[in-house]
Tab-separated table of C-alpha atoms and ligand atoms in Angstrom:
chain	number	residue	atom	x	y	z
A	1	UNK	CA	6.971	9.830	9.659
A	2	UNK	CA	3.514	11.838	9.817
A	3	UNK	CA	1.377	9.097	12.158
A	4	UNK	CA	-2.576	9.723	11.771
A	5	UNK	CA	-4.660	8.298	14.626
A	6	UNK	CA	-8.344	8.028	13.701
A	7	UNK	CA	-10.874	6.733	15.654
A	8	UNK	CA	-12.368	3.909	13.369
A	9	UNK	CA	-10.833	2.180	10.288
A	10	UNK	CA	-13.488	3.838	8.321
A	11	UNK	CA	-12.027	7.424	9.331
A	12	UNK	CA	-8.304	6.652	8.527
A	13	UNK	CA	-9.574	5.020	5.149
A	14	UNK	CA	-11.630	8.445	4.538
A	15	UNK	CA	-9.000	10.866	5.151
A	16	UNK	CA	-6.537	8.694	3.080
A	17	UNK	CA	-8.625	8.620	0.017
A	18	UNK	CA	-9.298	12.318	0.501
A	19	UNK	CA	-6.139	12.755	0.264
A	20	UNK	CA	-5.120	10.624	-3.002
A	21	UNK	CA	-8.494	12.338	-4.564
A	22	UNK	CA	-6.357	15.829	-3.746
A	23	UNK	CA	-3.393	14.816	-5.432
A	24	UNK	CA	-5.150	13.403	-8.457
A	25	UNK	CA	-7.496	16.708	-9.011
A	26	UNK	CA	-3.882	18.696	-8.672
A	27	UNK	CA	-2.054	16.119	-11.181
A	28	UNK	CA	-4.510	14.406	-13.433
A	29	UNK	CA	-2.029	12.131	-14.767
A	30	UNK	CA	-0.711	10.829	-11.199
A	31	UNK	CA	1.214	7.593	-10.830
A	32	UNK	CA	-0.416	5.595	-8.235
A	33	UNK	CA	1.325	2.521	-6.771
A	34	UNK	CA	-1.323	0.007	-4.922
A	35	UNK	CA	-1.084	-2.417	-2.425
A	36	UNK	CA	-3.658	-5.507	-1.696
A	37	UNK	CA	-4.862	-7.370	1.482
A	38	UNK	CA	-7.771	-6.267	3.446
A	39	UNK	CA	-6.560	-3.439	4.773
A	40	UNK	CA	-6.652	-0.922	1.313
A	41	UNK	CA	-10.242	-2.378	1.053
A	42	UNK	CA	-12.184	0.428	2.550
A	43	UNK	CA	-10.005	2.981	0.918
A	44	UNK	CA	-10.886	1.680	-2.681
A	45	UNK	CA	-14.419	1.884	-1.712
A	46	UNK	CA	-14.267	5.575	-0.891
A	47	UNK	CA	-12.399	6.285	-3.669
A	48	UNK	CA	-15.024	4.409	-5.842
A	49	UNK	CA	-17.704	6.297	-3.974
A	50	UNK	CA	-15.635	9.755	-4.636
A	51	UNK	CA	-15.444	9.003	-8.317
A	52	UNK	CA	-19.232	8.380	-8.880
A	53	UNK	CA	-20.570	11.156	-6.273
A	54	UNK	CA	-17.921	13.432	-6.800
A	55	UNK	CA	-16.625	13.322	-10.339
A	56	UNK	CA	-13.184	11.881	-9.291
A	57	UNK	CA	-11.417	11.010	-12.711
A	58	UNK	CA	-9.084	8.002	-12.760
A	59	UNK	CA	-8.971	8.833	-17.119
A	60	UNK	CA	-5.638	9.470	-16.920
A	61	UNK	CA	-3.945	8.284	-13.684
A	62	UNK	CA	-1.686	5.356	-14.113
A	63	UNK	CA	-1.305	2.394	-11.671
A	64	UNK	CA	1.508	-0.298	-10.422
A	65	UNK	CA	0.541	-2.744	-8.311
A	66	UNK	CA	3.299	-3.714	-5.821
A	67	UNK	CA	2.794	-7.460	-5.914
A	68	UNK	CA	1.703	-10.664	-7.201
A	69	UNK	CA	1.672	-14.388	-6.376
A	70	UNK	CA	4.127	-16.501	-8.978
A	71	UNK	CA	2.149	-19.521	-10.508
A	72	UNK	CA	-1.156	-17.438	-10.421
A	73	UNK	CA	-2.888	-16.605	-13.530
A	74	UNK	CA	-5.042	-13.109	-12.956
A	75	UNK	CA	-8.286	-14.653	-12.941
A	76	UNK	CA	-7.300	-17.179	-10.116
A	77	UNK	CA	-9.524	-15.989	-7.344
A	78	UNK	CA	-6.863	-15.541	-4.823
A	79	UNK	CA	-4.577	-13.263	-7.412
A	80	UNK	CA	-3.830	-9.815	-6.948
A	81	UNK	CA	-5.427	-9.206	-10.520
A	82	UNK	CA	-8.398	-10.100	-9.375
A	83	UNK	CA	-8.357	-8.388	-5.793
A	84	UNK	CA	-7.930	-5.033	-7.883
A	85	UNK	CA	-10.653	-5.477	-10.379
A	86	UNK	CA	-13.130	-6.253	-7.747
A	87	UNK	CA	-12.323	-3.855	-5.213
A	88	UNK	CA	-11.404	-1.265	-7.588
A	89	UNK	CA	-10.327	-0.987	-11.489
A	90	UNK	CA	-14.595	-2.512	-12.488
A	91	UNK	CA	-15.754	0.544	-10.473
A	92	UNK	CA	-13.717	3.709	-12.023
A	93	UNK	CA	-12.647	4.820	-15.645
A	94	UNK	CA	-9.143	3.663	-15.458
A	95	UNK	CA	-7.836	3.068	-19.215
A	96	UNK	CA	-6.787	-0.722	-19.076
A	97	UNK	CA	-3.785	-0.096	-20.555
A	98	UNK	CA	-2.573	2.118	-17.770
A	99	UNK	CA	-2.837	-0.570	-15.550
A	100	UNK	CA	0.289	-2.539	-14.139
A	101	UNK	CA	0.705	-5.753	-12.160
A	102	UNK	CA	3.458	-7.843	-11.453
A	103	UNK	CA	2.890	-10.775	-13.549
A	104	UNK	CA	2.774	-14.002	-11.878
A	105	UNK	CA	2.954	-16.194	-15.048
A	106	UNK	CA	6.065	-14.184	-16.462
A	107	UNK	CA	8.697	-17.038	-18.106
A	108	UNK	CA	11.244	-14.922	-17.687
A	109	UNK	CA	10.906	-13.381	-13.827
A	110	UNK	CA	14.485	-11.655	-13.613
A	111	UNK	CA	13.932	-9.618	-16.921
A	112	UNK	CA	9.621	-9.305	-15.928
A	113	UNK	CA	10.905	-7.681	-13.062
A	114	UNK	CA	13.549	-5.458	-14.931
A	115	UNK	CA	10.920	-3.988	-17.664
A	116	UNK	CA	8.809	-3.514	-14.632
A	117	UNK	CA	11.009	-1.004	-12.687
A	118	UNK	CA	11.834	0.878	-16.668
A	119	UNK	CA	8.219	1.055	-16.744
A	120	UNK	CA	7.693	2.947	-13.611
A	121	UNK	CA	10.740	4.906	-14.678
A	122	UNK	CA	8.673	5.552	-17.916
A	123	UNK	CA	5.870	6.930	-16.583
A	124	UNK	CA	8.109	9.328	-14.014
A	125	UNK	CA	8.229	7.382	-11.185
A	126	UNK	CA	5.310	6.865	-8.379
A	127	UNK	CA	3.400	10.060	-7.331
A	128	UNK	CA	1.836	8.463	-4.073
A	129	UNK	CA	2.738	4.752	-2.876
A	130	UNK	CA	-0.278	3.075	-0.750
A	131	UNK	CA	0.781	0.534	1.649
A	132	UNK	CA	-0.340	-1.521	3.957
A	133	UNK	CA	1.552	-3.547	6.711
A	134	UNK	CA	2.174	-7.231	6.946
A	135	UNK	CA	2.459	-8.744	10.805
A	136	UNK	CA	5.863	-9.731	10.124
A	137	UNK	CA	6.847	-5.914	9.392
A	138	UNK	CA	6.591	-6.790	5.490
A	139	UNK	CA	5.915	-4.034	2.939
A	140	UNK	CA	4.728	-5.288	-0.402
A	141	UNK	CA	5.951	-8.816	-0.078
A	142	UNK	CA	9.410	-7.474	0.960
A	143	UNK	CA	9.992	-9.650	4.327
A	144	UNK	CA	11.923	-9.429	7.128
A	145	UNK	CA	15.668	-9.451	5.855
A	146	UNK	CA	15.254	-7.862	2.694
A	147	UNK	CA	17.603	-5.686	1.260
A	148	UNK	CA	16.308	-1.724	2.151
A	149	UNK	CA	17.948	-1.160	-1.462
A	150	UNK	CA	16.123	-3.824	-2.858
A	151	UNK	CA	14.022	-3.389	-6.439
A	152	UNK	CA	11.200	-5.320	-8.571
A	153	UNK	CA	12.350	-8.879	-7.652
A	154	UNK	CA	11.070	-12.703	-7.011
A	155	UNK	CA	10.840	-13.427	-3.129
A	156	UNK	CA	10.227	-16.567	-0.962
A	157	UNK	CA	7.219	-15.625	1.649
A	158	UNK	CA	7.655	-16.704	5.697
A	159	UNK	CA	5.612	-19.155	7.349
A	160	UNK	CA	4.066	-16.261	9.154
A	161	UNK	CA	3.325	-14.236	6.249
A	162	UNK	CA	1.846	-17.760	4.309
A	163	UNK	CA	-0.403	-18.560	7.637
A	164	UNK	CA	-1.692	-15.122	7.659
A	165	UNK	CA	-3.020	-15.416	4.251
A	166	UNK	CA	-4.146	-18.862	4.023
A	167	UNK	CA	-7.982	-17.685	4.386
A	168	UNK	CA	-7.659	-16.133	0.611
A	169	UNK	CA	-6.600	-19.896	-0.819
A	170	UNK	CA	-8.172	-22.447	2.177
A	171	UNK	CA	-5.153	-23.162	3.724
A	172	UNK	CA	-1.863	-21.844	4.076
A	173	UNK	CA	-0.167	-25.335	2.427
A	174	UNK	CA	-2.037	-23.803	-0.649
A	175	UNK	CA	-0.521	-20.415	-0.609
A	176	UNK	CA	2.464	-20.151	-3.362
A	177	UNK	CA	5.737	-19.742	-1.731
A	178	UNK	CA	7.237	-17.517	-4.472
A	179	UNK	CA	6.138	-14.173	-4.978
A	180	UNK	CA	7.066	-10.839	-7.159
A	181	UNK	CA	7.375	-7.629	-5.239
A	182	UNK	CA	8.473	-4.405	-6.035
A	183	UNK	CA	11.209	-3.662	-3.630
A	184	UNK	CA	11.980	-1.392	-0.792
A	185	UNK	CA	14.137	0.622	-2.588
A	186	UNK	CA	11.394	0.731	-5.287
A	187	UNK	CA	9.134	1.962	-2.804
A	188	UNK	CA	11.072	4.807	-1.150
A	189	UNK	CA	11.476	6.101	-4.780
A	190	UNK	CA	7.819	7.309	-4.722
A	191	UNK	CA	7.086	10.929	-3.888
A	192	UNK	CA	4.534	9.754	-1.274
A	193	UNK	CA	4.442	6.687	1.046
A	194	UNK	CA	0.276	6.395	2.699
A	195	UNK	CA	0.964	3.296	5.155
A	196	UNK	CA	-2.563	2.177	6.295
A	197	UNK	CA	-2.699	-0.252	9.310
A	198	UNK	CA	-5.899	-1.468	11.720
A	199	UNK	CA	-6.440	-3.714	14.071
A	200	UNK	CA	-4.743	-4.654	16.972
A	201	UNK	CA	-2.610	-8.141	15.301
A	202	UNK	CA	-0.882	-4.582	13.805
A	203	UNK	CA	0.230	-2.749	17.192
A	204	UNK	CA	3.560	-4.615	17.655
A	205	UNK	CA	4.763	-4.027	13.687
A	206	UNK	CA	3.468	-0.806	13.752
A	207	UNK	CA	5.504	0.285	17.062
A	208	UNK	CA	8.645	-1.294	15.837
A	209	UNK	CA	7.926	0.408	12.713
A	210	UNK	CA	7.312	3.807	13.285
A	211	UNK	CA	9.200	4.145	17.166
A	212	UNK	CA	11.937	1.714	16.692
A	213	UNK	CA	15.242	1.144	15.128
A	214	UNK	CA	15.376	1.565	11.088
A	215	UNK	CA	16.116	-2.589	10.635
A	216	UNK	CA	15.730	-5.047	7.368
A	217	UNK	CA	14.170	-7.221	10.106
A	218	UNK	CA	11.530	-4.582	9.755
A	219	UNK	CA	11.087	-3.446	6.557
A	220	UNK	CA	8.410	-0.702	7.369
A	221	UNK	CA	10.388	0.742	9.049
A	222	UNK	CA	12.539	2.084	6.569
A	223	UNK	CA	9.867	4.157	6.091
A	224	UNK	CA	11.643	6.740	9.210
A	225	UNK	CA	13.942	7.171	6.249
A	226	UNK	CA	11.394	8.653	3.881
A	227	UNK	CA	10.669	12.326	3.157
A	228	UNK	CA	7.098	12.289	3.262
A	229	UNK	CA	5.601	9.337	4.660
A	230	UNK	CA	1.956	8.983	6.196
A	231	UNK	CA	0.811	6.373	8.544
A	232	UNK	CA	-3.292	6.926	8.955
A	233	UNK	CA	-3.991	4.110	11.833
A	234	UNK	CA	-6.788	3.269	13.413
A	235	UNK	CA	-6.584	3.550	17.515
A	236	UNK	CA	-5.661	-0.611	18.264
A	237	UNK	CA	-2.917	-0.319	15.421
A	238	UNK	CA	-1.539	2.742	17.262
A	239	UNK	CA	-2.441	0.981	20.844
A	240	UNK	CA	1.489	0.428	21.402
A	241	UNK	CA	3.116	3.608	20.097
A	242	UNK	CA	4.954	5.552	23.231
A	243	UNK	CA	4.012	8.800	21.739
A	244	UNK	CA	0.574	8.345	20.522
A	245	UNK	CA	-1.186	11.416	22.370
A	246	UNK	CA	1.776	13.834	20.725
A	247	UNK	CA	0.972	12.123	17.305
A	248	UNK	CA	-2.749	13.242	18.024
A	249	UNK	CA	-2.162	16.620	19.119
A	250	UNK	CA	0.294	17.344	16.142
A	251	UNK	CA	-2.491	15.936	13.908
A	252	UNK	CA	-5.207	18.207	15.664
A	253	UNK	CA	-3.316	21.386	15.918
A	254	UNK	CA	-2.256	20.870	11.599
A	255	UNK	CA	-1.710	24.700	10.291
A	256	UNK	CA	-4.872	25.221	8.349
A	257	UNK	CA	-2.698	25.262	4.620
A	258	UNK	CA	-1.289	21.940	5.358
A	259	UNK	CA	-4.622	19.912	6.167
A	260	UNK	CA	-6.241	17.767	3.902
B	1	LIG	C1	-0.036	-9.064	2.069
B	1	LIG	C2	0.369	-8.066	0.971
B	1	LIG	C3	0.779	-6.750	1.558
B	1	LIG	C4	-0.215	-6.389	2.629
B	1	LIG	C5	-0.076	-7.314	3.794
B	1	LIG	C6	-1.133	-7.138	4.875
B	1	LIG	O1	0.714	-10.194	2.139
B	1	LIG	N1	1.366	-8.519	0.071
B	1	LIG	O2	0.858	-5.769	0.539
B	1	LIG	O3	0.016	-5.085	3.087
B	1	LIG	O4	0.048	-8.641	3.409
B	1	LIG	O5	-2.340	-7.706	4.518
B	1	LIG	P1	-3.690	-7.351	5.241
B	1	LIG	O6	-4.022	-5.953	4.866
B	1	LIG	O7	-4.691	-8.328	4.688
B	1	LIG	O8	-3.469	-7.500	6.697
């Protein structure tokens, strides 16, 4: 795993988005995957702010989100849906219709979840996969225990996971306990893994992550198993890693062709 220390959240966001903007100007029909929770937040932004400065063209980029609450309609508040239409879709030219989003209303979750993965199949799989980190480990909704193989499926969310984001629905007794998530092994499909992570309540899943043993009782770090996987962190997320000042020094002394 390629681990990116920058000063300041604002830095690692930056130099992630300038990075997605790169691959979208080289394939204008890229397959992004997406990820949620306040951590992709500043990221969007500079991607909206690359798009309307900088010409950035979402036209004909295609999107899958990685997860959604079950029992949530998209224009609950709290719903994914809604997180990516504020922080993002309102504020670029997407096409609507190349838009995807685990549906948390879907009658029929098993074969939802099976038209999902033939859809990402459809479109040739995911060019870059954006990620961010739960405290538990968690990737996409995929907790601790999942399968490393898993795909698009219907998971029960930990107490710890449910506590963390009680703030979105006042309270964590009001957070669903069912969720959809694409799975780990639908994630290590994509060509491209970005993991974002800030903050020190990050440090201790972020060294077991990227320094420790590849375990389903971490899912991130299954990540160590993926051909080319970024982690851009901000310097509390990275506060625990054992090699930090070798990460930094790799990352300062980058051959000039493979910078971004
Ligand atoms: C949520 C999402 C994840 C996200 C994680 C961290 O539960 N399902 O995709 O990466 O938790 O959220 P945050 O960025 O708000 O810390």
């Amino acid at each position: 795993m390629e681990v990116i220390i920058q000063p300041t959240p604002e830095e690692a966001s930056r130099l992630a988005a300038r990075l997605i903007a790169g691959i979208i100007g080289a394939k204008p029909d890229a397959v992004l995957g997406l990820a949620t929770g306040r951590t992709p937040v500043m990221l969007y932004a500079e991607l909206v702010r690359l798009h309307q400065r900088e010409g950035l063209d979402f036209s004909r980029v295609t999107t899958f989100n990685l997860d959604e609450y079950v029992g949530l309609s998209p224009d609950h508040p709290a719903s994914y849906h809604a997180f990516m239409h504020e922080h993002f879709f309102r504020h670029i030219n997407i096409d609507p219709g190349r838009i995807h989003i685990p549906d948390g209303m879907a009658s029929d979750i098993p074969s939802f979840c099976a038209t999902y993965e033939e859809d990402i199949r459809a479109e040739g799989g995911i060019d870059v996969q954006i990620l961010g980190i739960g405290t538990d480990g968690h990737v996409g909704f995929n907790e601790p225990s999942s399968s490393l193989a898993s795909r698009t499926r219907i998971k029960t969310l930990t107490a710890r996971t449910r506590s963390d984001n009680a703030p979105d629905f006042g309270g964590a007794d009001k957070v669903p306990h069912h969720v959809i998530t694409a799975g780990i092994g639908t994630i290590m499909d994509s060509r491209m893994c970005i993991l974002l992570a800030f903050g020190e309540n990050k440090a201790d899943a972020i060294n077991r992550s990227v320094e420790g043993p590849v375990t389903a009782m971490m899912p991130a770090s299954v990540l160590q198993m993926h051909p080319v996987a970024k982690a851009f962190l901000d310097g509390t997320a990275a506060s625990k890693l054992s090699r930090a000042n070798y990460y930094k020094w790799v990352y300062d002394h980058k051959p000039e062709w493979q910078r971004f």
